[in-house]
PDB file of C-alpha atoms in Angstrom:
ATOM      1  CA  UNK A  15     155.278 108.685  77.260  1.00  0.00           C
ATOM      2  CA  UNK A  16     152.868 111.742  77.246  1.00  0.00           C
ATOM      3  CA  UNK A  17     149.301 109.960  76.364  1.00  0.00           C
ATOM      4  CA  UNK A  18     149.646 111.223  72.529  1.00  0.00           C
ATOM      5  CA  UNK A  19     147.788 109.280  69.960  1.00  0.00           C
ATOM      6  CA  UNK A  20     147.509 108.468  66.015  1.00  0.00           C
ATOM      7  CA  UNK A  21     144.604 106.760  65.124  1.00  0.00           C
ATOM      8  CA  UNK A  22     144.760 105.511  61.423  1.00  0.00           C
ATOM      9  CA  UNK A  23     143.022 103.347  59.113  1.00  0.00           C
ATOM     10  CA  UNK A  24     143.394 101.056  55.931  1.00  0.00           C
ATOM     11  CA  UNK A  25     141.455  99.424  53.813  1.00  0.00           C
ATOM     12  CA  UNK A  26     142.847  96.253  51.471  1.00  0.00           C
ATOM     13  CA  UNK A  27     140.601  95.886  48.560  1.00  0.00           C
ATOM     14  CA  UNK A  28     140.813  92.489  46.555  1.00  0.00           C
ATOM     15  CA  UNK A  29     139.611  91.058  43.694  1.00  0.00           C
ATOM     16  CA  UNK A  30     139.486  87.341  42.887  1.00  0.00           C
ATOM     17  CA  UNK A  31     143.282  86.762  43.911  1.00  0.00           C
ATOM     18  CA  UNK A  32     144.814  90.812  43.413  1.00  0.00           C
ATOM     19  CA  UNK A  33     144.926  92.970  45.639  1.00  0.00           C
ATOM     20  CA  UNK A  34     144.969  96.782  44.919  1.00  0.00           C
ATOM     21  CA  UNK A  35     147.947  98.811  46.725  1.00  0.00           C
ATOM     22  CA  UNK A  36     149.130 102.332  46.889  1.00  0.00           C
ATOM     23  CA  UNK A  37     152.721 103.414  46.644  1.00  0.00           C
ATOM     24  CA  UNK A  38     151.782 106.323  48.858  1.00  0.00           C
ATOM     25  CA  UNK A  39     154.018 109.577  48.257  1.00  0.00           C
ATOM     26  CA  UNK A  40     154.232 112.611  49.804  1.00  0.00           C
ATOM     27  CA  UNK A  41     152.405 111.676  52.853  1.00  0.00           C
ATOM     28  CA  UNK A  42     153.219 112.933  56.398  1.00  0.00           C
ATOM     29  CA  UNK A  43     153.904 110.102  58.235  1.00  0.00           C
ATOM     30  CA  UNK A  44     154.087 107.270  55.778  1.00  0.00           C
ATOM     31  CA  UNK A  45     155.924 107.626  52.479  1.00  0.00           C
ATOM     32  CA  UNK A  46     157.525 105.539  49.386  1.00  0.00           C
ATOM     33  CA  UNK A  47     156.212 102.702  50.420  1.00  0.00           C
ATOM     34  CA  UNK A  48     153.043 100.189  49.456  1.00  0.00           C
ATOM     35  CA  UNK A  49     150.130 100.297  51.894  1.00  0.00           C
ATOM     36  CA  UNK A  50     146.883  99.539  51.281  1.00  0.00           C
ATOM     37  CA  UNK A  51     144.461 100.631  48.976  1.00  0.00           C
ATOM     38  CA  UNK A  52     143.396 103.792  50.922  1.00  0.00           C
ATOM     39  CA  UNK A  53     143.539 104.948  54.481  1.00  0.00           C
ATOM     40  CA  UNK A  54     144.469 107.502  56.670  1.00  0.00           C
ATOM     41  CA  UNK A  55     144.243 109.358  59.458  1.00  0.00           C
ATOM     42  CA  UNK A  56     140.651 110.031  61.762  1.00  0.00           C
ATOM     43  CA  UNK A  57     138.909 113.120  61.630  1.00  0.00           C
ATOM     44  CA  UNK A  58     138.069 114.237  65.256  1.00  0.00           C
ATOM     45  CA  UNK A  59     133.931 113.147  64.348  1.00  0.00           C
ATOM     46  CA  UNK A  60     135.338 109.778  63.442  1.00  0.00           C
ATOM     47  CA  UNK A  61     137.106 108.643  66.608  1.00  0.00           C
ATOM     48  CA  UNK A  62     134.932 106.123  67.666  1.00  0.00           C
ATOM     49  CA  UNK A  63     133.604 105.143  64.552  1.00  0.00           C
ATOM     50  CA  UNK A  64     137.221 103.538  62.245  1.00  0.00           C
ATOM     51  CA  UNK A  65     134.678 102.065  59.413  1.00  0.00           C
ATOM     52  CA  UNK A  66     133.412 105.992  58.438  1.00  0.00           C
ATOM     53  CA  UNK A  67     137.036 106.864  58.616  1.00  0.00           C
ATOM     54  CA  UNK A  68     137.788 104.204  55.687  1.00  0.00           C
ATOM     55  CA  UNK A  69     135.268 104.868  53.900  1.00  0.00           C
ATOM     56  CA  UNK A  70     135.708 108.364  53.503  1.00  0.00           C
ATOM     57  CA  UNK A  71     139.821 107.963  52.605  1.00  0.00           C
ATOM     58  CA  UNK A  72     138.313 105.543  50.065  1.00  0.00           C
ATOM     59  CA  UNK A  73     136.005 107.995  48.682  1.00  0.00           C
ATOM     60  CA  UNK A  74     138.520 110.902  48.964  1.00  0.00           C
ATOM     61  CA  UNK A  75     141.719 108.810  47.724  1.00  0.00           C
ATOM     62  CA  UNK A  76     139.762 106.376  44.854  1.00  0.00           C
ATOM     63  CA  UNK A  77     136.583 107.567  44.181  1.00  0.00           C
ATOM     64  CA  UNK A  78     134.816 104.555  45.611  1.00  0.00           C
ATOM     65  CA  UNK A  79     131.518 104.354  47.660  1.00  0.00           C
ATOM     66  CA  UNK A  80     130.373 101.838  49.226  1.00  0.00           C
ATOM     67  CA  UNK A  81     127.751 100.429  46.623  1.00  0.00           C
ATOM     68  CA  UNK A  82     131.126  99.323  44.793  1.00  0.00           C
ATOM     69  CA  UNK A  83     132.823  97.105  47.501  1.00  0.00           C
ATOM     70  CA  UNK A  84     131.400  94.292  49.354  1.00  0.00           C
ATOM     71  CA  UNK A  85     132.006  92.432  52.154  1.00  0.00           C
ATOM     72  CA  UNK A  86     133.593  95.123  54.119  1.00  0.00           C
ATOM     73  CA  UNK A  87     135.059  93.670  57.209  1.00  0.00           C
ATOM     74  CA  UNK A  88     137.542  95.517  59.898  1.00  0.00           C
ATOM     75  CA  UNK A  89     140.538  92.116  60.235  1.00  0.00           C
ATOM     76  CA  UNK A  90     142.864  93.786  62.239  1.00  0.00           C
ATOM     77  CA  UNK A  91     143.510  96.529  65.053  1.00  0.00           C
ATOM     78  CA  UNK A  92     147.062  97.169  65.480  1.00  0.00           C
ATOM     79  CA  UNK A  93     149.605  98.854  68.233  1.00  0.00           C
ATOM     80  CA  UNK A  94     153.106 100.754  68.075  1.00  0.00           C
ATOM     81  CA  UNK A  95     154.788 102.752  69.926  1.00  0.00           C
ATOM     82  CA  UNK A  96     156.618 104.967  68.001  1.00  0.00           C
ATOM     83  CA  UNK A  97     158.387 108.431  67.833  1.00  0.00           C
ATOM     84  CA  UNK A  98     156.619 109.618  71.093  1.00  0.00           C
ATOM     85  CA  UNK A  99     153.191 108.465  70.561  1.00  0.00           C
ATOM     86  CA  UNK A 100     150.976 105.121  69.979  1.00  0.00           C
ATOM     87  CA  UNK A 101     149.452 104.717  66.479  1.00  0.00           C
ATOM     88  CA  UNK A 102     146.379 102.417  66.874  1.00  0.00           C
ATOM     89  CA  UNK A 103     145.847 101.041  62.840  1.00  0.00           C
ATOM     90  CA  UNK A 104     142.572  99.685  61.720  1.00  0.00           C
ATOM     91  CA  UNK A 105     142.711  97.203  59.108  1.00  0.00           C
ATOM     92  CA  UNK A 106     139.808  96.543  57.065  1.00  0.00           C
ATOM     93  CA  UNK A 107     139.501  94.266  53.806  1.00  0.00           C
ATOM     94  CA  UNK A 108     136.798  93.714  50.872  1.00  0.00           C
ATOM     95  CA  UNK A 109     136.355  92.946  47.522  1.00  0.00           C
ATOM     96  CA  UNK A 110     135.980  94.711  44.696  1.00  0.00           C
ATOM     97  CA  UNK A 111     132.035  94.378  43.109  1.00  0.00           C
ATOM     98  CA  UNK A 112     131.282  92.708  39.804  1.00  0.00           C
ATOM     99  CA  UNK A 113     131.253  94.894  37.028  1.00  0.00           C
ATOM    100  CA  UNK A 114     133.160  97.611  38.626  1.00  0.00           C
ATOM    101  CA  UNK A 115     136.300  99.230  36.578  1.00  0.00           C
ATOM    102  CA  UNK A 116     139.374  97.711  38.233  1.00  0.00           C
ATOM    103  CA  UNK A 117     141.682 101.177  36.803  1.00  0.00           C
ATOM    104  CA  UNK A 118     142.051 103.445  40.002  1.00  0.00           C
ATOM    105  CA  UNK A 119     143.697 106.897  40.296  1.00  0.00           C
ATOM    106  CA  UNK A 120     145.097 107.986  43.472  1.00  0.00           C
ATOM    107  CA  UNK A 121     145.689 111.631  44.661  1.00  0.00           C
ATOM    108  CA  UNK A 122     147.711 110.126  47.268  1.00  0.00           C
ATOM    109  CA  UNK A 123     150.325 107.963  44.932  1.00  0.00           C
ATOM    110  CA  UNK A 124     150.197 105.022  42.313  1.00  0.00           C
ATOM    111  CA  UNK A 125     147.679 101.926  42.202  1.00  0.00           C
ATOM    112  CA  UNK A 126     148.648  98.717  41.418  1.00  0.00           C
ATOM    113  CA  UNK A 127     146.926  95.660  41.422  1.00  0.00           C
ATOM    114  CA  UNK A 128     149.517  93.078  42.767  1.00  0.00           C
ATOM    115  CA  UNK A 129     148.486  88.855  42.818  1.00  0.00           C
ATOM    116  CA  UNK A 130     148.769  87.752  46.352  1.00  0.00           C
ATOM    117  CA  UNK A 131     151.471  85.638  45.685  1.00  0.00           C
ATOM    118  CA  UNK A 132     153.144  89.111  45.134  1.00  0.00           C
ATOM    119  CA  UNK A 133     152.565  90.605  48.131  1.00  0.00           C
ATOM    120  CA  UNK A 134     154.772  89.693  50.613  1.00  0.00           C
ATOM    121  CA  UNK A 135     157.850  90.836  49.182  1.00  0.00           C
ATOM    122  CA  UNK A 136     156.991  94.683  48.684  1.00  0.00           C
ATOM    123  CA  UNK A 137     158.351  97.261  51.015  1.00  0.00           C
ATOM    124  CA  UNK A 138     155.582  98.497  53.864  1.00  0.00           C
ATOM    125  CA  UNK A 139     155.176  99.684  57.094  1.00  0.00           C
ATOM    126  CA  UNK A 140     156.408  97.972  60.013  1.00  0.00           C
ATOM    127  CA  UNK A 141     152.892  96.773  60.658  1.00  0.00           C
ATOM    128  CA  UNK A 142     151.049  96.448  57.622  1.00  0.00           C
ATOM    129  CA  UNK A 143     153.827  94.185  56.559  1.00  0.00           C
ATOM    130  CA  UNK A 144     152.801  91.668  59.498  1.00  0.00           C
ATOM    131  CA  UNK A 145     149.016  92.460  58.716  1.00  0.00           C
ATOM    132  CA  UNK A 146     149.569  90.881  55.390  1.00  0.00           C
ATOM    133  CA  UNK A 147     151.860  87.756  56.172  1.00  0.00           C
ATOM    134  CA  UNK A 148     148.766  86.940  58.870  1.00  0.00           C
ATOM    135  CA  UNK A 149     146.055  87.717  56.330  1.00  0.00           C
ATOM    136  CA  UNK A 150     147.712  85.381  53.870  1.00  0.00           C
ATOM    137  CA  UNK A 151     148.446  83.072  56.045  1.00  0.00           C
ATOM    138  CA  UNK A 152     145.233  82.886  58.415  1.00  0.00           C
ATOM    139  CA  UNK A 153     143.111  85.529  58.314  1.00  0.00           C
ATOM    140  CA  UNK A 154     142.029  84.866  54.687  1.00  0.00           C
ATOM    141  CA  UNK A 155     140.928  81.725  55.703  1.00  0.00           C
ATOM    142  CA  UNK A 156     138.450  82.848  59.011  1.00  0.00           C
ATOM    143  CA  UNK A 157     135.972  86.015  59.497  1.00  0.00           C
ATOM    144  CA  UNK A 158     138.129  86.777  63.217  1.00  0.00           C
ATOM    145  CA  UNK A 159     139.194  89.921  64.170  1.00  0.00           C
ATOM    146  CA  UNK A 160     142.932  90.320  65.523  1.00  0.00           C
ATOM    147  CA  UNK A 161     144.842  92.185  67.910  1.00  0.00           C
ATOM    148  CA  UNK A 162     148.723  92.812  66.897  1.00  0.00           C
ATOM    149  CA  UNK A 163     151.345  94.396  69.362  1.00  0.00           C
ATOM    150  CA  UNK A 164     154.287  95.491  67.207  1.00  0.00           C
ATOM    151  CA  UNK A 165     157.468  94.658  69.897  1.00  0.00           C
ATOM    152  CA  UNK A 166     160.320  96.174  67.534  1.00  0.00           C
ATOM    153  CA  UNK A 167     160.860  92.637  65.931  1.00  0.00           C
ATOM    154  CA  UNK A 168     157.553  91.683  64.349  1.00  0.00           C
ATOM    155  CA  UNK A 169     153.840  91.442  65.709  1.00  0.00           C
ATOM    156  CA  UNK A 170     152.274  89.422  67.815  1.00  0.00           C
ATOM    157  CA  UNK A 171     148.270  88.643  67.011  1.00  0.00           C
ATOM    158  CA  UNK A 172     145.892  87.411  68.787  1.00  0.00           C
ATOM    159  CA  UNK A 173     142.404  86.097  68.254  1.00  0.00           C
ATOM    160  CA  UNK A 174     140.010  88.968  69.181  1.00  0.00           C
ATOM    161  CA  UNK A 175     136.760  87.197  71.035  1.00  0.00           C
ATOM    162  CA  UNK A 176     133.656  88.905  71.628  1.00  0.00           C
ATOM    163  CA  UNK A 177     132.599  88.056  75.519  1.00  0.00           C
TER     164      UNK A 177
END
């Protein structure tokens, strides 16, 4: 292992119980499959700050600020090791505000509003997959923050305390 890193994030926007998804194509490292609503990868002035990443990937991909989306809350910090390197993924959800057009255009593939109850059968990454089970499941239901370590088979979360 040489040390290299991919930092990414993703941000799940819902509203009431949809949540909107992108069938992201022609990306670089992730491709024909549904992830979430925007994300990507850090600029180098972003490394230690994974909420201005998301925001701007959901300005540049959607069009949306942040006086449209409330609640904005980072749910999940992932790890993989993968192809040569360690991708770090920063999960973040929120909901879609009141009175804000639910029809979205991506540069970076199709929207779709799916029902939850949808969800867990679409093809994803390896992580993001897991990411959703757990939010469905359990982190839906709390305001933690989870750690997942991705061992080939599924991933593992944890409870992420502050101390």
């Amino acid at each position: 292992m040489n040390g290299k890193l991919r930092n990414m994030a993703s941000i799940y926007i819902s509203k009431g119980n949809k949540m909107l998804l992108l069938f992201r194509q022609g990306g670089r490292v992730v491709n024909n499959v549904w992830v979430g609503s925007a994300g990507g990868h850090f600029e180098d002035f972003e490394l230690n700050d994974a909420r201005a990443c998301v925001l701007r990937e959901l300005k540049e991909e959607l069009g949306i600020t942040i006086n449209e989306i409330e609640n904005l809350s980072l749910r999940y910090v992932t790890l993989r090791r993968t192809k040569g390197e360690i991708r770090q993924n920063y999960y973040f959800f929120a909901e879609l505000k009141e009175g804000v057009d639910e029809y979205f255009v991506s540069n970076e593939g199709i929207s779709r509003w799916f029902k939850y109850s949808e969800l867990e059968v679409l093809e994803m990454p390896f992580t993001s997959k897991f990411v959703i089970e757990h939010y469905l499941k359990i982190g839906c239901k709390t305001d933690d923050i989870y750690a997942g370590t991705a061992d080939g088979e599924k991933v593992v979360f944890i409870k992420l305390p502050e101390f």
